[in-house]
Coordinates of C-alpha atoms in Angstrom, one line a residue:
M6 CA 0.2 -0.1 -0.4
P7 CA 0.9 3.7 -0.4
S8 CA 2.5 5.1 2.3
R9 CA 0.1 7.3 4.1
R10 CA 0.4 10.6 6.6
A11 CA 0.5 9.5 9.9
T12 CA -2.8 11.9 10.7
L13 CA -5.1 9.3 8.1
P14 CA -6.6 6.9 10.2
R15 CA -6.2 3.0 9.3
E16 CA -8.9 1.0 6.8
V17 CA -8.2 4.4 4.3
L18 CA -7.5 4.3 1.0
L19 CA -6.6 7.4 -0.1
L20 CA -6.4 7.9 -5.0
A21 CA -5.0 10.7 -5.4
L22 CA -5.2 11.9 -9.0
P23 CA -3.2 14.3 -10.7
W24 CA -5.0 15.0 -13.8
L25 CA -8.3 13.1 -12.2
A26 CA -8.1 10.6 -14.7
F27 CA -11.0 9.1 -13.9
R28 CA -11.5 6.2 -16.3
E29 CA -9.1 3.8 -14.3
L30 CA -11.9 4.0 -12.0
T31 CA -14.1 2.3 -14.0
L32 CA -12.4 -1.4 -13.6
A33 CA -13.4 -1.9 -10.0
A34 CA -17.8 -1.7 -9.0
G35 CA -16.8 -1.6 -5.5
I36 CA -14.9 -1.3 -2.5
C37 CA -12.1 -3.9 -1.6
A38 CA -12.7 -5.5 1.5
K39 CA -9.2 -4.0 3.2
W40 CA -10.4 -0.2 3.2
R41 CA -13.2 1.5 4.5
A42 CA -13.0 5.0 2.8
L43 CA -12.2 5.8 -0.8
V44 CA -10.3 9.5 -1.5
L45 CA -10.6 11.2 -4.6
D46 CA -8.5 14.2 -5.3
S47 CA -6.8 16.5 -7.9
R48 CA -3.1 17.7 -7.6
A49 CA -5.7 20.6 -7.8
F50 CA -6.7 20.7 -4.6
C51 CA -4.5 18.7 -2.5
G52 CA -3.0 21.5 -0.7
N53 CA -6.1 22.2 0.5
V54 CA -6.6 19.0 2.0
R55 CA -3.6 18.6 3.3
I56 CA -3.1 14.9 1.3
D57 CA 0.0 13.5 -0.1
V58 CA -0.5 13.5 -4.2
M59 CA -0.2 9.2 -5.8
T60 CA 2.3 9.2 -8.5
H61 CA 0.5 7.0 -11.9
W62 CA 1.5 3.5 -11.0
R63 CA 0.6 3.4 -7.6
L64 CA -2.5 4.3 -8.8
W65 CA -3.0 1.8 -11.2
W66 CA -2.0 -0.8 -8.5
A67 CA -4.7 0.9 -6.2
A68 CA -7.3 0.1 -8.7
Q69 CA -6.3 -4.2 -8.4
Q70 CA -7.3 -3.6 -5.2
L71 CA -10.6 -2.1 -5.5
M72 CA -10.8 -5.1 -8.6
A73 CA -10.3 -7.5 -6.2
G74 CA -13.2 -6.4 -3.4
Q75 CA -16.2 -5.3 -5.5
R76 CA -17.8 -8.3 -4.1
D77 CA -18.0 -6.5 -0.3
G78 CA -20.8 -5.1 1.2
R79 CA -19.3 -3.5 4.2
P80 CA -20.3 0.1 5.2
L81 CA -18.0 2.7 3.2
R82 CA -17.0 6.1 3.2
L83 CA -16.3 8.2 0.2
E84 CA -15.8 11.1 0.0
I85 CA -15.3 12.6 -3.9
V86 CA -13.5 16.1 -4.5
S87 CA -12.8 18.0 -7.6
S88 CA -12.8 21.9 -7.3
A89 CA -12.7 22.0 -11.5
Y90 CA -15.5 21.3 -13.5
E91 CA -14.0 17.5 -15.0
P92 CA -16.7 15.3 -17.1
H93 CA -15.4 11.9 -16.3
L94 CA -17.1 12.9 -13.2
E95 CA -20.5 12.9 -14.3
S96 CA -19.4 9.9 -16.8
H97 CA -18.0 7.4 -14.7
V98 CA -18.2 8.1 -11.3
F99 CA -21.5 8.9 -9.5
G100 CA -22.9 6.6 -11.6
W101 CA -20.0 3.8 -9.8
M102 CA -21.2 6.1 -6.0
E103 CA -24.4 5.7 -7.4
E104 CA -24.7 2.5 -7.3
C105 CA -23.3 1.7 -3.8
L106 CA -25.7 4.6 -2.7
H107 CA -27.0 0.9 0.0
R108 CA -23.6 0.5 1.6
I109 CA -22.2 4.4 2.1
E110 CA -22.4 5.3 5.4
H111 CA -20.9 8.9 5.5
L112 CA -20.8 10.6 2.0
V113 CA -18.9 13.7 1.5
V114 CA -19.4 15.2 -1.6
S115 CA -17.3 18.3 -2.7
V116 CA -17.5 19.5 -6.8
N117 CA -18.4 22.3 -9.4
S118 CA -21.5 23.8 -8.9
R119 CA -21.6 22.8 -12.6
H120 CA -22.1 19.2 -11.4
L121 CA -25.0 20.3 -9.4
P122 CA -28.2 18.0 -12.1
S123 CA -25.8 15.5 -12.6
L124 CA -24.7 15.2 -8.6
W125 CA -29.1 15.3 -7.4
K126 CA -30.0 12.2 -11.1
S127 CA -27.4 10.8 -8.2
L128 CA -28.5 10.9 -5.3
S129 CA -31.9 9.4 -6.2
S130 CA -31.3 5.8 -4.8
P131 CA -32.1 4.9 -1.6
A132 CA -29.4 5.0 1.2
P133 CA -30.4 3.1 4.1
M134 CA -27.3 2.8 6.1
L135 CA -25.9 7.2 5.6
K136 CA -25.6 8.7 8.7
S137 CA -24.1 11.7 7.4
L138 CA -24.1 14.1 3.7
H139 CA -21.2 17.1 3.1
V140 CA -22.4 18.2 -0.1
T141 CA -20.3 21.5 -1.1
L142 CA -20.4 23.1 -4.5
H143 CA -17.4 25.3 -5.9
L144 CA -18.5 29.0 -7.6
D145 CA -18.6 29.6 -11.1
E146 CA -19.9 31.6 -13.2
R147 CA -22.8 30.0 -13.5
E148 CA -23.9 30.4 -9.2
G149 CA -26.5 32.6 -9.4
A150 CA -28.3 29.6 -11.0
L151 CA -28.2 27.6 -8.5
H152 CA -31.2 28.3 -6.4
R153 CA -32.8 26.6 -9.1
F154 CA -31.5 22.9 -9.1
P155 CA -32.2 23.1 -4.6
V156 CA -32.0 19.5 -3.2
P157 CA -34.4 17.0 -4.8
R158 CA -37.2 16.2 -3.7
E159 CA -36.6 12.7 -4.1
L160 CA -33.5 12.4 -2.4
F161 CA -31.9 8.8 -1.9
G162 CA -35.4 8.0 -3.2
F163 CA -37.5 9.1 -0.4
A164 CA -35.7 7.0 2.2
A165 CA -32.7 8.1 4.3
G166 CA -34.2 7.3 8.0
N167 CA -30.1 6.9 9.9
L168 CA -29.5 10.4 8.3
Q169 CA -28.6 12.8 11.1
T170 CA -26.1 14.9 9.8
V171 CA -25.7 17.2 7.1
H172 CA -23.7 20.3 5.9
L173 CA -23.8 22.2 3.3
T174 CA -22.2 24.9 1.3
N175 CA -23.5 26.8 -1.2
V176 CA -26.6 23.9 -2.4
F177 CA -30.2 25.6 -1.9
L178 CA -33.3 24.1 0.3
P179 CA -36.7 23.8 -1.7
H180 CA -39.3 26.8 0.0
C181 CA -41.9 24.9 -0.8
P182 CA -43.0 21.3 -2.2
P183 CA -43.6 21.1 -6.1
A184 CA -46.8 22.6 -7.1
S185 CA -48.3 18.4 -8.1
H186 CA -47.8 17.4 -4.6
C187 CA -49.4 21.1 -2.9
E188 CA -53.0 21.5 -2.4
C189 CA -53.5 25.6 -2.1
T190 CA -51.8 28.5 -3.3
G191 CA -51.5 32.4 -2.1
E192 CA -51.8 33.2 1.5
H193 CA -52.8 29.8 2.3
H194 CA -49.6 28.1 0.8
H195 CA -47.7 28.2 5.1
R196 CA -50.6 26.2 6.5
C197 CA -50.9 22.9 4.6
L198 CA -47.4 23.0 4.9
E199 CA -47.8 22.3 8.8
R200 CA -50.8 20.5 7.7
R201 CA -48.9 18.3 5.0
G202 CA -45.2 18.3 7.6
P203 CA -42.3 17.5 6.2
T204 CA -42.8 14.8 4.1
A205 CA -45.0 16.6 1.6
I206 CA -40.9 18.3 1.3
V207 CA -37.8 16.6 1.2
P208 CA -38.4 13.5 3.1
A209 CA -35.3 12.1 3.5
L210 CA -34.5 14.5 5.6
H211 CA -36.7 13.6 8.6
N212 CA -34.8 12.7 10.6
V213 CA -32.0 15.7 10.1
S214 CA -30.7 16.3 13.7
A215 CA -27.6 18.3 12.9
L216 CA -27.5 21.5 10.1
S217 CA -24.9 23.4 9.1
L218 CA -25.9 26.0 6.4
T219 CA -22.8 27.3 4.2
Y220 CA -23.3 30.0 1.9
S221 CA -21.5 33.3 -0.2
P222 CA -22.7 36.5 1.4
G223 CA -25.0 37.2 -2.1
Q224 CA -26.8 34.0 -2.4
W225 CA -28.6 34.9 1.7
S226 CA -31.4 36.2 -0.1
H227 CA -32.6 32.0 -1.0
L228 CA -32.2 30.8 2.4
P229 CA -35.8 28.8 2.7
R230 CA -39.0 30.1 4.9
N231 CA -39.7 26.7 6.3
V232 CA -36.2 25.7 7.2
D233 CA -38.9 24.2 10.3
L234 CA -40.9 21.8 8.3
L235 CA -37.7 20.2 6.3
F236 CA -36.9 19.3 9.6
P237 CA -38.7 19.0 12.7
N238 CA -36.1 16.5 15.0
L239 CA -33.4 19.5 14.5
V240 CA -31.4 20.5 17.5
Q241 CA -28.1 22.4 16.2
I242 CA -28.0 24.5 13.2
E243 CA -25.2 26.2 12.2
L244 CA -24.8 29.4 9.8
G245 CA -21.2 30.3 8.1
S246 CA -20.3 32.2 5.1
N247 CA -17.4 30.7 2.8
T248 CA -15.8 34.0 1.7
S249 CA -13.1 35.5 2.9
V250 CA -14.2 38.9 3.7
F251 CA -16.0 37.0 6.6
G252 CA -12.7 36.7 7.5
R253 CA -12.3 37.2 11.5
S254 CA -14.0 34.2 12.1
V255 CA -11.6 31.5 13.3
L256 CA -14.0 28.4 11.8
T257 CA -15.0 29.6 8.4
T258 CA -11.7 31.4 7.9
R259 CA -8.1 31.1 8.5
V260 CA -7.2 33.8 5.2
E261 CA -6.2 37.7 7.4
L262 CA -7.6 40.5 5.8
K263 CA -7.0 43.9 5.3
P264 CA -9.2 46.3 7.6
E265 CA -9.6 48.1 3.8
R266 CA -11.5 45.6 2.5
R267 CA -13.6 45.1 5.0
R268 CA -15.2 48.7 4.5
R269 CA -16.2 46.5 1.1
E270 CA -18.1 44.5 3.0
P271 CA -21.3 43.2 2.0
S272 CA -25.2 43.3 3.3
F273 CA -25.3 39.8 5.3
L274 CA -28.7 38.8 5.5
D275 CA -31.9 41.7 4.0
R276 CA -35.5 41.7 6.1
E277 CA -36.7 39.2 4.3
D278 CA -34.1 36.6 5.8
L279 CA -34.9 38.2 8.9
R280 CA -38.7 36.4 9.0
V281 CA -36.6 33.2 8.5
L282 CA -34.1 33.7 11.1
S283 CA -36.8 34.9 13.6
R284 CA -38.5 31.8 13.3
I285 CA -35.3 29.0 12.9
T286 CA -33.9 31.1 16.9
Q287 CA -37.8 30.7 18.6
L288 CA -36.5 27.2 18.0
P289 CA -35.0 25.2 21.3
L290 CA -32.3 24.8 18.7
D291 CA -28.4 25.6 19.6
I292 CA -27.1 27.7 16.4
S293 CA -23.6 28.4 15.7
V294 CA -23.3 32.1 13.8
I295 CA -20.4 31.0 12.2
S296 CA -20.0 34.6 10.7
P297 CA -18.9 38.2 12.3
S298 CA -21.9 40.5 10.1
E299 CA -23.0 43.0 12.3
D300 CA -26.4 42.2 11.0
A301 CA -25.8 39.0 11.5
V302 CA -25.4 39.0 15.0
R303 CA -27.8 42.0 15.7
V304 CA -30.5 39.5 13.9
L305 CA -30.2 36.3 15.2
L306 CA -29.9 37.7 18.9
H307 CA -32.4 40.2 18.5
G308 CA -35.0 37.0 17.0
V309 CA -33.6 34.5 20.6
P310 CA -36.2 35.5 23.8
G311 CA -34.8 36.7 26.8
P312 CA -33.5 36.7 29.4
L313 CA -30.8 35.9 28.3
H314 CA -27.6 34.3 29.6
M315 CA -24.0 35.1 28.3
R316 CA -20.7 32.8 28.5
L317 CA -17.2 34.0 27.8
T318 CA -14.8 30.4 27.9
R319 CA -12.0 30.1 26.6
N320 CA -11.1 27.9 23.9
D321 CA -7.3 28.1 23.7
S322 CA -4.1 30.8 23.6
D323 CA -5.3 32.2 20.7
S324 CA -9.5 32.4 20.5
F325 CA -12.6 31.9 22.7
R326 CA -15.7 31.2 22.6
I327 CA -19.2 33.7 23.1
T328 CA -22.3 31.9 24.0
V329 CA -25.4 33.3 24.8
V330 CA -28.8 30.2 25.7
S331 CA -32.4 31.5 26.3
G332 CA -33.5 31.3 29.4
S333 CA -37.1 30.7 27.8
T334 CA -36.4 28.2 25.4
R335 CA -32.9 26.7 25.5
A336 CA -31.3 28.7 22.3
R337 CA -27.6 28.6 22.1
C338 CA -26.0 30.8 20.0
H339 CA -22.2 30.6 19.9
F340 CA -19.6 33.2 18.6
V341 CA -15.6 32.1 18.2
E342 CA -12.9 35.1 18.6
R343 CA -9.8 35.9 17.8
V344 CA -7.9 36.8 21.1
E345 CA -6.0 39.0 19.3
Y346 CA -8.6 41.2 17.3
Y347 CA -9.5 41.8 21.1
D348 CA -5.9 42.6 23.0
K349 CA -4.8 44.9 20.2
C350 CA -8.6 46.9 19.8
I351 CA -7.8 47.5 23.6
R352 CA -4.4 48.6 23.5
G353 CA -5.8 51.0 20.9
L354 CA -3.5 50.3 17.8
T355 CA -5.8 51.0 15.6
Q356 CA -9.7 52.5 15.2
E357 CA -9.4 50.0 13.1
W358 CA -9.5 47.0 15.4
R359 CA -13.6 48.2 16.6
S360 CA -15.0 46.7 13.8
Q361 CA -13.5 43.1 14.9
V362 CA -14.7 43.6 18.6
N363 CA -18.1 41.4 18.4
L364 CA -21.6 43.7 18.6
L365 CA -22.8 42.5 22.1
F366 CA -19.8 44.4 23.2
H367 CA -21.5 47.8 22.6
D368 CA -24.9 47.3 22.2
L369 CA -26.7 48.5 25.1
E370 CA -29.6 47.3 23.7
F371 CA -28.4 43.6 24.2
S372 CA -26.3 43.7 27.6
T373 CA -29.7 45.4 29.4
S374 CA -31.6 41.7 28.5
V375 CA -28.8 39.4 30.0
N376 CA -29.3 38.6 32.9
S377 CA -26.1 36.2 34.0
L378 CA -23.1 36.8 32.1
T379 CA -20.2 34.2 32.6
I380 CA -16.3 35.1 32.5
D381 CA -13.4 33.0 32.6
V382 CA -10.8 34.1 35.0
S383 CA -8.6 33.8 32.2
L384 CA -10.5 36.4 30.3
W385 CA -10.8 39.0 32.4
S386 CA -7.8 41.0 31.2
L387 CA -9.7 40.8 27.8
L388 CA -12.8 41.3 28.2
A389 CA -12.6 43.6 31.3
P390 CA -12.6 47.3 29.5
L391 CA -15.3 46.5 27.4
L392 CA -17.5 44.5 29.6
R393 CA -17.2 48.5 31.5
D394 CA -18.3 49.9 28.9
S395 CA -21.9 48.4 28.7
F396 CA -22.7 45.6 31.1
H397 CA -23.5 48.7 34.3
D398 CA -26.7 47.2 35.4
L399 CA -25.4 42.9 34.9
P400 CA -27.3 41.7 38.6
V401 CA -25.0 38.3 38.1
L402 CA -21.8 37.3 37.2
V403 CA -20.1 34.3 37.6
V404 CA -16.2 33.5 37.6
R405 CA -14.5 30.4 36.2
I406 CA -11.5 29.6 38.0
D407 CA -9.7 27.4 34.7
S408 CA -5.5 27.4 34.0
G409 CA -4.9 30.8 33.5
R410 CA -1.0 29.6 33.2
R411 CA -2.1 27.3 30.5
F412 CA -3.0 30.6 28.1
G413 CA 0.3 32.2 29.0
V414 CA -2.3 35.0 31.6
S415 CA -2.5 35.5 34.7
W416 CA -5.0 33.9 37.0
L417 CA -5.5 37.3 38.9
P418 CA -5.9 40.0 37.3
E419 CA -5.3 43.9 38.4
E420 CA -8.0 45.3 36.0
P421 CA -11.1 46.5 38.2
L422 CA -14.6 45.2 36.0
A423 CA -16.9 47.9 37.8
I424 CA -19.8 46.1 37.7
P425 CA -22.0 48.9 40.2
G426 CA -25.7 46.6 39.6
L427 CA -24.2 43.2 40.4
Q428 CA -26.3 41.6 43.1
C429 CA -24.8 38.2 43.7
L430 CA -21.2 37.5 42.9
I431 CA -20.6 33.1 41.9
F432 CA -17.2 31.6 42.8
Q433 CA -16.9 28.5 39.7
A434 CA -14.5 25.9 39.2
A435 CA -13.9 24.8 35.6
R436 CA -13.2 22.3 37.0
A437 CA -13.4 19.4 39.2
T438 CA -12.9 21.7 41.5
A439 CA -10.2 24.4 42.5
T440 CA -8.8 25.7 45.6
L441 CA -8.3 30.0 46.0
D442 CA -7.5 32.0 49.7
I443 CA -10.1 34.0 50.5
S444 CA -7.3 36.7 50.6
D445 CA -7.7 37.1 46.1
I446 CA -11.7 35.8 47.1
L447 CA -11.7 39.5 48.1
F448 CA -8.7 40.8 46.2
L449 CA -11.0 39.8 42.7
A450 CA -14.2 40.7 45.0
D451 CA -13.4 44.6 45.9
R452 CA -12.8 44.8 41.8
I453 CA -16.5 43.9 40.8
T454 CA -17.9 46.2 43.3
P455 CA -18.4 47.6 46.6
K456 CA -21.4 46.6 47.3
A457 CA -21.7 44.3 50.1
V458 CA -23.4 41.0 47.0
A459 CA -24.3 37.8 47.8
L460 CA -21.5 35.6 47.5
T461 CA -21.5 31.7 46.4
L462 CA -18.7 29.1 45.8
D463 CA -19.4 26.5 43.6
R464 CA -16.3 23.6 44.1
I465 CA -14.5 25.8 45.8
A466 CA -12.4 25.7 49.1
L467 CA -11.8 27.9 50.9
H468 CA -8.1 28.4 51.9
G469 CA -6.9 31.1 54.7
F470 CA -7.5 32.4 57.7
R471 CA -9.7 35.4 56.8
R472 CA -13.7 33.7 57.2
K473 CA -14.6 36.2 59.3
R474 CA -13.7 39.4 57.5
L475 CA -15.3 37.2 54.4
R476 CA -18.9 36.6 55.8
R477 CA -18.8 40.5 56.7
R478 CA -17.8 41.6 53.1
F479 CA -21.2 39.7 51.4
S480 CA -24.5 40.3 52.0
S481 CA -24.3 36.1 52.6
V482 CA -21.9 33.6 51.2
S483 CA -22.9 29.5 50.2
C484 CA -21.5 27.1 48.8
S485 CA -22.4 24.1 46.5
D486 CA -20.6 20.6 45.5

C-alpha cells in the first residue's frame, strides 16, 4: 500500500489523481474489503485537504486492489473532491457512486457547481445506511442559477432513515413542495406545509438533527422560509459564510484581511432573511453563528427570546467562545472570536480593530437583556475594558476559575471589572474542584463591586484565615458541591 501520512486513519484508501483521470476507476465495481474509505482528489485541491499525491503507477495498483473486493458489502465512507469541472465525474464516478449508495455510511461530495444536476440524479437511490451527508459546491460563473437546483424531493429515493447530520455549502433547500404535491396556493400555502408536514417537502431529511448551511453573501436571499418544517427533529443549526470577506471567524477561514477590504463587506442578511431567522430562533435549537457580520449578530440575537445568559469561555491561547443562551427556549448562539483582535483593539493600536469586536460588547440593548454573565478568569484582563462599558446593571456574575497559566496569562487579574448593579457573585471551578485563598476572593470582589452582594462558591475549596472578614464583606455566603 502506498505510504500515507500519520494523521490519516487506518483502513483508508487514498486516491489523489494527478489529472483527474477517473477512467481507471471504472475497472472496479465496489470497494475492497480491506479498505474502509475511498478519497478521490485532484492535484489542484491537495493543498487544501492536506493529503499526499500518488503517482500514476500507484493509482493503477490501487485500482487492482479495488477489483479484488468488488463484491464486498461492508459500510463505506466515500469522499469525492474536485474543485474544477471534470466530465469524468458524470460519465463514470457518479454512476459508480449511485450503485454504492446502499452501503455508504458517510458521504462527502465537493465538486464544481456545474455538476449539480447530475449529482442530484445520482443521489436518487435509497441510502438506508447513510448517517452523514456533506455536499460542497465550488462556484463558477454560473453560480447565480444554483437556486434553480435545490435539494430534490426525491433525494435518496425518499428513504434515508439513519441520516442525522447534513452539511450544505452553496446548496439550496427548497422553499416549498412542487406544485404537483401541494393542494393550495397563495397566502394559505404555509398552512398547507404545516398540515402536510416535512414528508411533503424532502422525506429523506425528516430525521436530521444537526444542520449546517454555508453560503456566499449574495446567496442568503435564497434561504428557505420553512427550515423548521424541512427538519422537524432539528436540534442544532449552524449558519456560516464561506467567503474570505468574513475573515474574522476562526471557524470559517484562516485568511487575514486588510482593514480597507472590510469596508466593502456586503450586507449579510436582508429583511427577508430576518423573517426566516426569526422563526429559527424561536425554536429550542443550538445555533452556531460563524459570521462576524454585525447584521447577522443583531438579527439572530434580537430573535432569541430572553432572558439571556452570556458565557465567555477560553478555547485556547488564540481564541475564545461567546455563548448566548435563551432562558425561556434554551436556544443557543455561539461565536468564536480571535484573542489577537481584541488585544489590539483594547491597546488602541488602531481604531480599525474596533470593527473586529463582536457587536455584543457595545450594544446597550443587548447588555440590558442579559441576566447573568459567565467569564473565565483567564479572559478577565482581555475583556474587562469592554464589559465595563456596557454591563453596568448586570445582576449575576459568574467567574470561572480556569487554568490561566496554560494560556500564558495571570490567573489573578489587576484590571477592575466595575459592575455597580451587581446583586450576586459566583465563583465556579472550571473543572472538578478549585482551591482559592480567601484573600484572593476578597481581592477579586473589590475589583468587581464595592457593594455587599451575595456570594456563592461552586465547587470551591477555601484556604486562609480570614473567614470572618469574608462574611462581613458579603451579604451572604453559600457553598455548593
